[in-house]
Coordinates of C-alpha atoms in Angstrom, one line a residue:
M1 CA -55.5 97.6 138.3
D2 CA -54.0 95.6 135.4
Y3 CA -54.6 92.0 136.4
T4 CA -52.1 90.6 133.9
T5 CA -49.1 92.1 135.7
G6 CA -47.8 92.4 139.3
S7 CA -48.6 90.4 142.4
I8 CA -50.9 87.4 141.8
R9 CA -51.9 87.4 145.4
K10 CA -52.9 91.1 145.2
A11 CA -54.8 90.5 142.0
V12 CA -56.7 87.6 143.6
F13 CA -57.8 89.6 146.6
M14 CA -58.6 92.8 144.7
L15 CA -61.0 90.8 142.6
A16 CA -62.1 88.3 145.2
I17 CA -63.2 90.7 148.0
P18 CA -65.8 92.6 146.0
M19 CA -66.9 89.3 144.3
I20 CA -67.3 87.6 147.7
L21 CA -69.4 90.6 148.9
E22 CA -71.4 90.5 145.7
M23 CA -72.3 86.8 146.1
L24 CA -72.9 87.3 149.8
M25 CA -75.6 89.9 148.8
E26 CA -77.0 87.4 146.2
S27 CA -77.5 84.8 149.0
V28 CA -79.1 87.4 151.2
F29 CA -82.1 87.5 148.9
A30 CA -83.2 83.9 149.7
L31 CA -82.4 84.3 153.4
V32 CA -84.4 87.5 153.8
D33 CA -87.5 85.8 152.2
L34 CA -86.9 82.7 154.3
F35 CA -86.7 84.7 157.5
F36 CA -89.9 86.6 157.1
V37 CA -91.9 83.9 155.4
G38 CA -90.8 81.4 158.0
H39 CA -92.7 83.4 160.7
L40 CA -96.0 83.5 158.9
Q41 CA -98.9 81.2 159.7
H42 CA -98.7 77.7 158.0
S43 CA -94.9 78.2 157.9
E44 CA -94.4 74.6 156.6
N45 CA -96.3 75.5 153.5
T46 CA -94.9 79.0 153.0
L47 CA -91.4 77.8 153.5
Q48 CA -92.0 74.9 151.1
T49 CA -93.3 77.4 148.5
V50 CA -90.3 79.7 148.7
A51 CA -87.9 76.7 148.7
L52 CA -89.5 74.8 145.8
T53 CA -89.8 78.0 143.7
E54 CA -86.2 78.7 144.4
S55 CA -85.4 75.2 143.1
L56 CA -87.4 75.9 140.0
L57 CA -85.5 79.2 139.5
Y58 CA -82.3 77.1 139.5
I59 CA -83.1 76.6 135.8
V60 CA -83.3 80.3 135.3
Y61 CA -80.1 80.8 137.3
S62 CA -78.4 78.1 135.1
V63 CA -79.3 80.0 131.9
A64 CA -78.3 83.3 133.5
I65 CA -75.0 81.9 134.8
G66 CA -74.3 80.2 131.4
I67 CA -74.6 83.4 129.4
S68 CA -72.9 85.3 132.2
M69 CA -69.9 83.0 132.1
A70 CA -69.7 83.3 128.3
A71 CA -69.8 87.1 128.6
T72 CA -67.2 87.0 131.3
A73 CA -64.9 84.8 129.2
V74 CA -65.3 86.9 126.0
V75 CA -65.1 90.3 127.7
A76 CA -62.0 89.2 129.8
R77 CA -60.2 88.1 126.7
R78 CA -60.9 91.4 124.9
I79 CA -59.8 93.4 128.0
G80 CA -56.6 91.2 128.2
E81 CA -56.0 92.2 124.6
K82 CA -56.5 95.8 125.6
N83 CA -59.5 96.2 123.3
K84 CA -62.2 97.9 125.4
D85 CA -64.5 98.7 122.4
E86 CA -64.8 95.1 121.4
A87 CA -65.3 94.2 125.1
A88 CA -68.3 96.6 125.2
R89 CA -69.7 95.3 121.9
S90 CA -69.5 91.7 123.2
G91 CA -71.3 92.6 126.4
M92 CA -74.2 94.1 124.5
Q93 CA -74.6 91.1 122.3
A94 CA -74.9 88.9 125.4
I95 CA -77.7 91.2 126.7
W96 CA -79.7 90.8 123.4
L97 CA -79.3 87.0 123.6
A98 CA -80.4 86.9 127.3
L99 CA -83.5 89.1 126.7
F100 CA -84.7 86.8 123.9
I101 CA -84.4 83.7 126.0
T102 CA -85.9 85.3 129.1
I103 CA -89.2 86.2 127.3
I104 CA -89.8 82.5 126.6
V105 CA -88.8 81.2 130.0
S106 CA -90.7 84.0 131.9
S107 CA -94.0 83.5 130.1
T108 CA -93.9 79.7 130.3
G109 CA -93.1 79.8 134.1
F110 CA -95.9 82.3 134.8
Y111 CA -98.5 80.2 133.0
L112 CA -97.5 76.8 134.4
A113 CA -96.7 78.0 138.0
P114 CA -99.3 75.7 139.8
N115 CA -98.4 72.7 137.6
L116 CA -94.7 73.2 138.4
L117 CA -95.3 73.4 142.1
H118 CA -97.4 70.2 142.0
A119 CA -94.7 68.4 139.9
M120 CA -92.1 69.4 142.5
G121 CA -94.1 67.4 145.1
A122 CA -95.8 70.3 146.9
D123 CA -98.8 69.6 149.2
P124 CA -102.2 70.8 147.8
L125 CA -102.3 73.6 150.4
T126 CA -98.8 74.7 149.3
V127 CA -99.9 74.8 145.7
E128 CA -103.0 76.9 146.7
M129 CA -101.1 79.3 148.9
G130 CA -98.0 79.6 146.7
T131 CA -99.2 79.9 143.1
T132 CA -99.2 83.7 143.1
Y133 CA -95.8 83.8 144.7
T134 CA -94.4 81.4 142.1
R135 CA -96.0 83.3 139.2
I136 CA -94.5 86.6 140.3
M137 CA -91.0 85.1 140.7
M138 CA -91.1 83.2 137.4
G139 CA -92.8 86.1 135.5
G140 CA -90.1 88.5 136.8
C141 CA -87.1 86.3 136.1
V142 CA -85.9 88.9 133.5
V143 CA -84.4 90.9 136.4
I144 CA -82.6 87.7 137.7
M145 CA -81.2 87.2 134.2
M146 CA -80.0 90.7 133.8
L147 CA -78.6 91.0 137.3
Y148 CA -76.4 87.9 136.8
L149 CA -75.4 88.8 133.2
I150 CA -74.5 92.4 133.6
N151 CA -72.5 91.6 136.7
G152 CA -70.7 88.9 134.6
I153 CA -69.8 91.6 132.1
F154 CA -68.5 93.9 134.8
R155 CA -66.5 91.0 136.3
G156 CA -64.9 90.1 133.0
A157 CA -63.8 93.7 132.6
G158 CA -62.2 93.5 136.1
D159 CA -64.7 96.0 137.5
A160 CA -65.8 93.7 140.4
S161 CA -66.7 96.6 142.6
M162 CA -69.4 97.7 140.2
A163 CA -70.9 94.2 140.3
M164 CA -70.8 94.3 144.1
K165 CA -72.5 97.7 144.3
S166 CA -75.5 96.6 142.2
L167 CA -76.2 93.7 144.5
W168 CA -76.0 96.0 147.5
V169 CA -78.5 98.3 146.0
A170 CA -80.9 95.5 145.1
N171 CA -80.6 93.9 148.6
L172 CA -81.1 97.2 150.4
F173 CA -84.5 97.6 148.7
N174 CA -85.4 94.0 149.2
I175 CA -84.7 94.1 153.0
V176 CA -86.8 97.3 153.3
L177 CA -89.7 96.1 151.2
C178 CA -89.9 92.5 152.4
P179 CA -91.3 93.1 156.0
L180 CA -93.3 96.1 154.6
L181 CA -95.1 94.1 152.0
I182 CA -95.3 90.8 153.9
N183 CA -96.6 92.2 157.2
G184 CA -98.1 95.5 156.0
L185 CA -97.7 99.0 157.7
G186 CA -100.3 101.7 158.0
P187 CA -102.1 102.1 154.6
I188 CA -99.9 99.4 153.0
P189 CA -101.8 96.0 153.2
A190 CA -100.2 92.8 154.4
F191 CA -99.7 90.7 151.2
G192 CA -98.2 87.8 153.2
L193 CA -96.3 85.3 151.0
T194 CA -97.1 87.3 147.8
G195 CA -95.4 90.3 149.3
A196 CA -92.1 88.5 149.5
A197 CA -92.2 87.9 145.7
I198 CA -93.1 91.5 145.0
A199 CA -90.3 92.8 147.3
T200 CA -87.6 90.5 145.8
T201 CA -88.5 91.2 142.2
T202 CA -88.7 94.9 142.8
G203 CA -85.4 94.9 144.6
R204 CA -83.7 93.1 141.8
G205 CA -85.3 95.3 139.3
I206 CA -83.9 98.4 141.0
G207 CA -80.5 96.8 141.0
V208 CA -80.7 96.2 137.2
C209 CA -81.6 99.9 136.7
Y210 CA -78.5 100.8 138.6
Q211 CA -76.4 98.6 136.4
V212 CA -77.9 99.9 133.2
Y213 CA -77.3 103.5 134.3
H214 CA -73.6 102.9 134.9
F215 CA -73.3 101.0 131.7
Y216 CA -74.3 104.0 129.7
K217 CA -73.5 107.0 132.0
G218 CA -70.9 105.8 134.5
K219 CA -67.1 106.0 134.5
G220 CA -66.3 102.3 134.7
I221 CA -63.9 100.2 132.7
I222 CA -66.5 99.2 130.2
K223 CA -69.2 101.5 128.7
I224 CA -71.9 100.9 126.2
H225 CA -72.3 103.5 123.3
A226 CA -74.9 103.7 120.6
H227 CA -72.8 101.9 118.0
H228 CA -72.6 98.9 120.3
L229 CA -76.4 98.4 120.2
K230 CA -76.5 96.9 116.7
A231 CA -76.8 93.1 116.7
D232 CA -73.6 91.4 115.8
F233 CA -74.5 87.8 115.0
K234 CA -70.9 86.6 114.8
I235 CA -70.3 87.6 118.4
I236 CA -73.7 86.2 119.4
R237 CA -72.7 82.9 117.9
T238 CA -69.5 82.9 119.8
I239 CA -71.4 83.6 123.0
I240 CA -73.9 80.8 122.2
N241 CA -71.0 78.4 121.6
I242 CA -69.6 79.1 125.0
A243 CA -72.9 79.6 126.8
S244 CA -74.7 76.5 125.5
P245 CA -72.4 73.9 127.3
G246 CA -72.1 76.4 130.2
T247 CA -75.9 76.6 130.6
L248 CA -76.1 72.8 130.2
Q249 CA -73.5 72.5 132.8
F250 CA -75.5 74.3 135.4
I251 CA -78.8 72.8 134.3
I252 CA -77.3 69.4 134.9
G253 CA -76.5 70.5 138.4
S254 CA -79.8 72.3 139.0
C255 CA -81.8 69.3 137.8
S256 CA -79.9 67.1 140.2
W257 CA -80.8 69.4 143.1
I258 CA -84.4 69.4 141.9
F259 CA -84.4 65.6 141.9
L260 CA -82.9 65.5 145.4
A261 CA -85.5 68.0 146.6
R262 CA -88.3 65.7 145.2
L263 CA -86.6 62.6 146.7
V264 CA -86.5 64.2 150.1
A265 CA -90.2 65.2 149.8
E266 CA -91.2 61.6 148.7
T267 CA -89.1 59.7 151.3
G268 CA -89.8 62.1 154.1
H269 CA -92.7 64.5 154.6
S270 CA -93.5 68.2 154.3
A271 CA -91.4 69.0 157.4
A272 CA -88.5 67.0 155.9
S273 CA -88.8 69.0 152.7
A274 CA -89.0 72.3 154.5
G275 CA -86.0 71.3 156.7
Y276 CA -83.9 70.3 153.8
Q277 CA -84.7 73.4 151.8
T278 CA -84.0 75.6 154.9
A279 CA -80.6 74.0 155.3
L280 CA -79.9 74.5 151.6
R281 CA -80.6 78.2 151.9
V282 CA -78.1 78.5 154.7
V283 CA -75.6 76.4 152.8
I284 CA -76.0 78.6 149.7
F285 CA -75.5 81.7 151.9
F286 CA -71.9 80.5 152.5
I287 CA -71.4 78.7 149.2
L288 CA -72.0 81.9 147.2
P289 CA -69.2 83.9 148.8
A290 CA -66.9 81.0 148.0
W291 CA -68.3 81.0 144.5
G292 CA -67.5 84.8 144.5
M293 CA -63.8 84.0 145.2
S294 CA -63.8 81.4 142.5
N295 CA -65.1 84.0 140.0
A296 CA -61.8 85.8 140.6
A297 CA -60.1 82.8 139.0
A298 CA -62.4 83.1 135.9
T299 CA -61.5 86.7 135.4
L300 CA -57.8 86.2 136.0
V301 CA -57.7 83.2 133.6
G302 CA -59.5 85.0 130.8
Q303 CA -57.5 88.2 131.0
N304 CA -54.1 86.4 131.3
L305 CA -54.9 84.1 128.4
G306 CA -55.8 87.2 126.4
A307 CA -52.4 88.7 127.4
K308 CA -50.7 85.3 126.3
Q309 CA -49.6 84.6 129.9
T310 CA -50.7 81.0 130.5
L311 CA -48.3 80.3 133.4
R312 CA -49.7 83.3 135.3
A313 CA -53.2 82.1 134.6
E314 CA -52.5 78.7 136.1
E315 CA -50.7 80.1 139.2
S316 CA -53.7 82.4 139.8
V317 CA -56.1 79.4 139.9
M318 CA -53.9 77.4 142.3
K319 CA -53.6 80.4 144.7
T320 CA -57.4 81.1 144.6
A321 CA -58.1 77.4 145.2
K322 CA -55.9 77.4 148.3
Y323 CA -57.6 80.6 149.7
N324 CA -61.0 79.1 149.0
A325 CA -60.2 75.8 150.8
V326 CA -59.2 77.7 153.9
F327 CA -62.4 79.8 153.9
M328 CA -64.6 76.7 153.4
A329 CA -62.8 74.8 156.2
L330 CA -63.7 77.6 158.6
V331 CA -67.3 77.5 157.4
S332 CA -67.5 73.7 157.9
L333 CA -66.5 74.2 161.6
I334 CA -69.2 76.8 162.1
F335 CA -71.8 74.4 160.7
L336 CA -70.6 71.4 162.6
F337 CA -70.8 73.2 166.0
G338 CA -73.4 75.9 165.4
A339 CA -76.0 74.3 163.2
S340 CA -78.8 74.4 165.7
P341 CA -78.7 78.1 166.6
I342 CA -78.2 79.0 163.0
I343 CA -81.3 77.1 161.9
S344 CA -83.4 78.5 164.8
I345 CA -83.1 81.9 163.2
F346 CA -85.2 80.8 160.2
T347 CA -87.9 78.6 161.6
N348 CA -89.6 77.9 164.9
D349 CA -91.0 74.5 163.8
E350 CA -89.2 71.8 165.8
D351 CA -89.7 69.0 163.2
V352 CA -88.3 71.3 160.5
K353 CA -85.3 72.2 162.8
I354 CA -84.3 68.6 163.4
I355 CA -84.1 67.8 159.7
A356 CA -82.4 71.1 158.8
V357 CA -79.7 70.7 161.5
Q358 CA -78.9 67.1 160.4
A359 CA -78.7 68.2 156.7
L360 CA -76.5 71.1 157.5
R361 CA -74.0 69.0 159.5
I362 CA -73.8 66.2 156.9
I363 CA -73.5 68.5 153.9
A364 CA -70.7 70.5 155.6
A365 CA -68.5 67.5 155.7
G366 CA -67.4 68.1 152.1
Y367 CA -67.0 71.9 152.3
I368 CA -63.2 72.0 151.7
F369 CA -63.7 70.0 148.5
Y370 CA -66.5 72.2 147.4
G371 CA -64.2 75.2 147.7
I372 CA -61.4 73.7 145.6
G373 CA -63.9 72.2 143.0
M374 CA -65.7 75.5 142.3
V375 CA -62.4 77.3 141.6
M376 CA -61.4 74.6 139.1
I377 CA -64.8 74.7 137.4
N378 CA -64.7 78.5 137.1
A379 CA -61.2 78.4 135.8
F380 CA -62.3 76.2 132.9
N381 CA -65.3 78.5 132.3
G382 CA -63.1 81.7 132.4
A383 CA -60.9 80.1 129.7
G384 CA -64.0 79.5 127.5
D385 CA -63.6 75.7 128.0
T386 CA -67.2 75.2 129.1
W387 CA -67.4 71.6 127.8
T388 CA -65.0 70.1 130.3
P389 CA -67.0 71.1 133.4
T390 CA -70.2 70.1 131.6
W391 CA -69.0 66.6 131.2
I392 CA -67.7 66.5 134.8
N393 CA -71.2 67.6 136.0
L394 CA -73.0 65.1 133.8
F395 CA -71.0 62.1 135.2
G396 CA -70.7 63.5 138.7
F397 CA -74.4 64.5 139.2
W398 CA -76.6 62.4 136.9
L399 CA -74.5 59.2 136.8
F400 CA -73.2 59.2 140.3
Q401 CA -75.0 61.6 142.8
I402 CA -78.6 60.9 141.7
P403 CA -78.3 57.0 141.6
L404 CA -76.4 57.1 144.9
A405 CA -79.0 59.3 146.6
Y406 CA -81.8 57.1 145.3
I407 CA -80.2 53.9 146.4
M408 CA -79.4 55.2 149.9
A409 CA -82.8 57.0 150.4
S410 CA -85.1 54.3 148.9
S411 CA -83.4 51.0 148.5
L412 CA -81.5 51.2 151.8
N413 CA -84.5 52.9 153.5
M414 CA -82.3 55.7 154.9
G415 CA -84.9 58.3 153.7
P416 CA -83.7 62.0 153.6
T417 CA -80.5 61.1 155.5
G418 CA -79.4 59.1 152.5
V419 CA -79.9 62.1 150.2
F420 CA -77.8 64.3 152.6
I421 CA -74.9 61.8 152.7
A422 CA -74.8 61.5 148.9
I423 CA -74.1 65.2 148.5
P424 CA -70.6 65.5 150.0
I425 CA -69.6 62.1 148.5
S426 CA -70.4 63.1 145.0
E427 CA -69.1 66.7 145.3
T428 CA -65.7 65.3 146.5
A429 CA -65.6 63.0 143.5
I430 CA -66.4 65.9 141.2
T431 CA -63.6 68.0 142.7
I432 CA -61.0 65.3 142.2
A433 CA -62.0 64.9 138.5
A434 CA -61.9 68.6 137.9
Y435 CA -58.4 69.0 139.5
V436 CA -56.9 66.1 137.4
L437 CA -58.3 67.6 134.1
F438 CA -57.2 71.1 135.1
K439 CA -53.6 69.9 135.5
K440 CA -53.7 68.3 132.1
G441 CA -54.0 71.9 130.7
K442 CA -56.3 71.5 127.6
W443 CA -58.0 74.7 128.7
K444 CA -54.9 76.8 127.8
T445 CA -55.5 76.1 124.1
V446 CA -59.1 77.2 123.8
A447 CA -59.7 80.1 121.4
V448 CA -62.4 82.7 122.3

């Protein structure tokens, strides 16, 4: 459908539903690994490996999301202007940029894997057991990058269902391969923790192959042809200008989460670290679908600004924020009353359970604000105004959340509980700031 005309409510739901399902599938990756790894021997160490590696991959996710949001913004503008050829050319330039960056990140992460685990506060046994896992995940991060980026291109074009399908394909293979390679079957040996990394990387790789096929051979809104393959440095510079603050925006947030993970490990113990990371994986499972709905706002803002309809762009964001707040309110109730049985699915260690349940309930207190805030942030990004949310994140995370968590955990001797409490407080402040700046409307004047 044309998202620049007709019912805004219908436009939001036509984009949001496949985007929610797409993000739900992205969150399943971590939960599948967590489920099978959590039932291995030395589960404290295996869970810590998966969780800390996922925290390290936040940096990769940040770069992937940064370039992806730039691609979404540029492609959406071109689609709004009814210029599909330039939309395809812009998408291809984003892919070249991402491949160049990934080669550097992937090789560095593979080589420094044990050092990175140690720097994250992992126990010596965790470093010994988890180095191969971390090497495979960091070395194969090209598939993470491509999966995010190409889906961002599809979303910018309004082809949200294609983005959803690629994640379904990737997850199907991951769900089948995970138990097969972790536990073994017949002639297939049990790789244990390493099998989880192989399964996840392979699943994502197959998802990328599915995306690429439809880019060149499919019948979607946007298609890549031979003449789009030539590097266009003008477009690449535009993407870098949008992606740089966008990447910094998510690196700021990711580094904050990494600091919090280390603070929990230092002020608690390995069970506290495993419990916190287990709770985060569950939180992310529900956060990502909400992020999927907020992605609808990014596409609607980009396409409607391209069509010179600023009022419709703003109305789209406000409606999406309302729907997301309702969804997150329901999720917070589930976590407040069902935290214990949810956590029991992923670990049988009682010490880990106690910490995870506490973390889940405290973090859920700010869920309504998370839902509104992520819509506002994605609206800025969809308009190509990636600097505004970057500044919001810098002040909100580094100058407020981190100092607050440190004071509560260390100075006030609250330990991991202090870290948990700092999360909803800071996220609420970030949402309020984002809403105020959104209503000022500077994002409407950004040229892409």
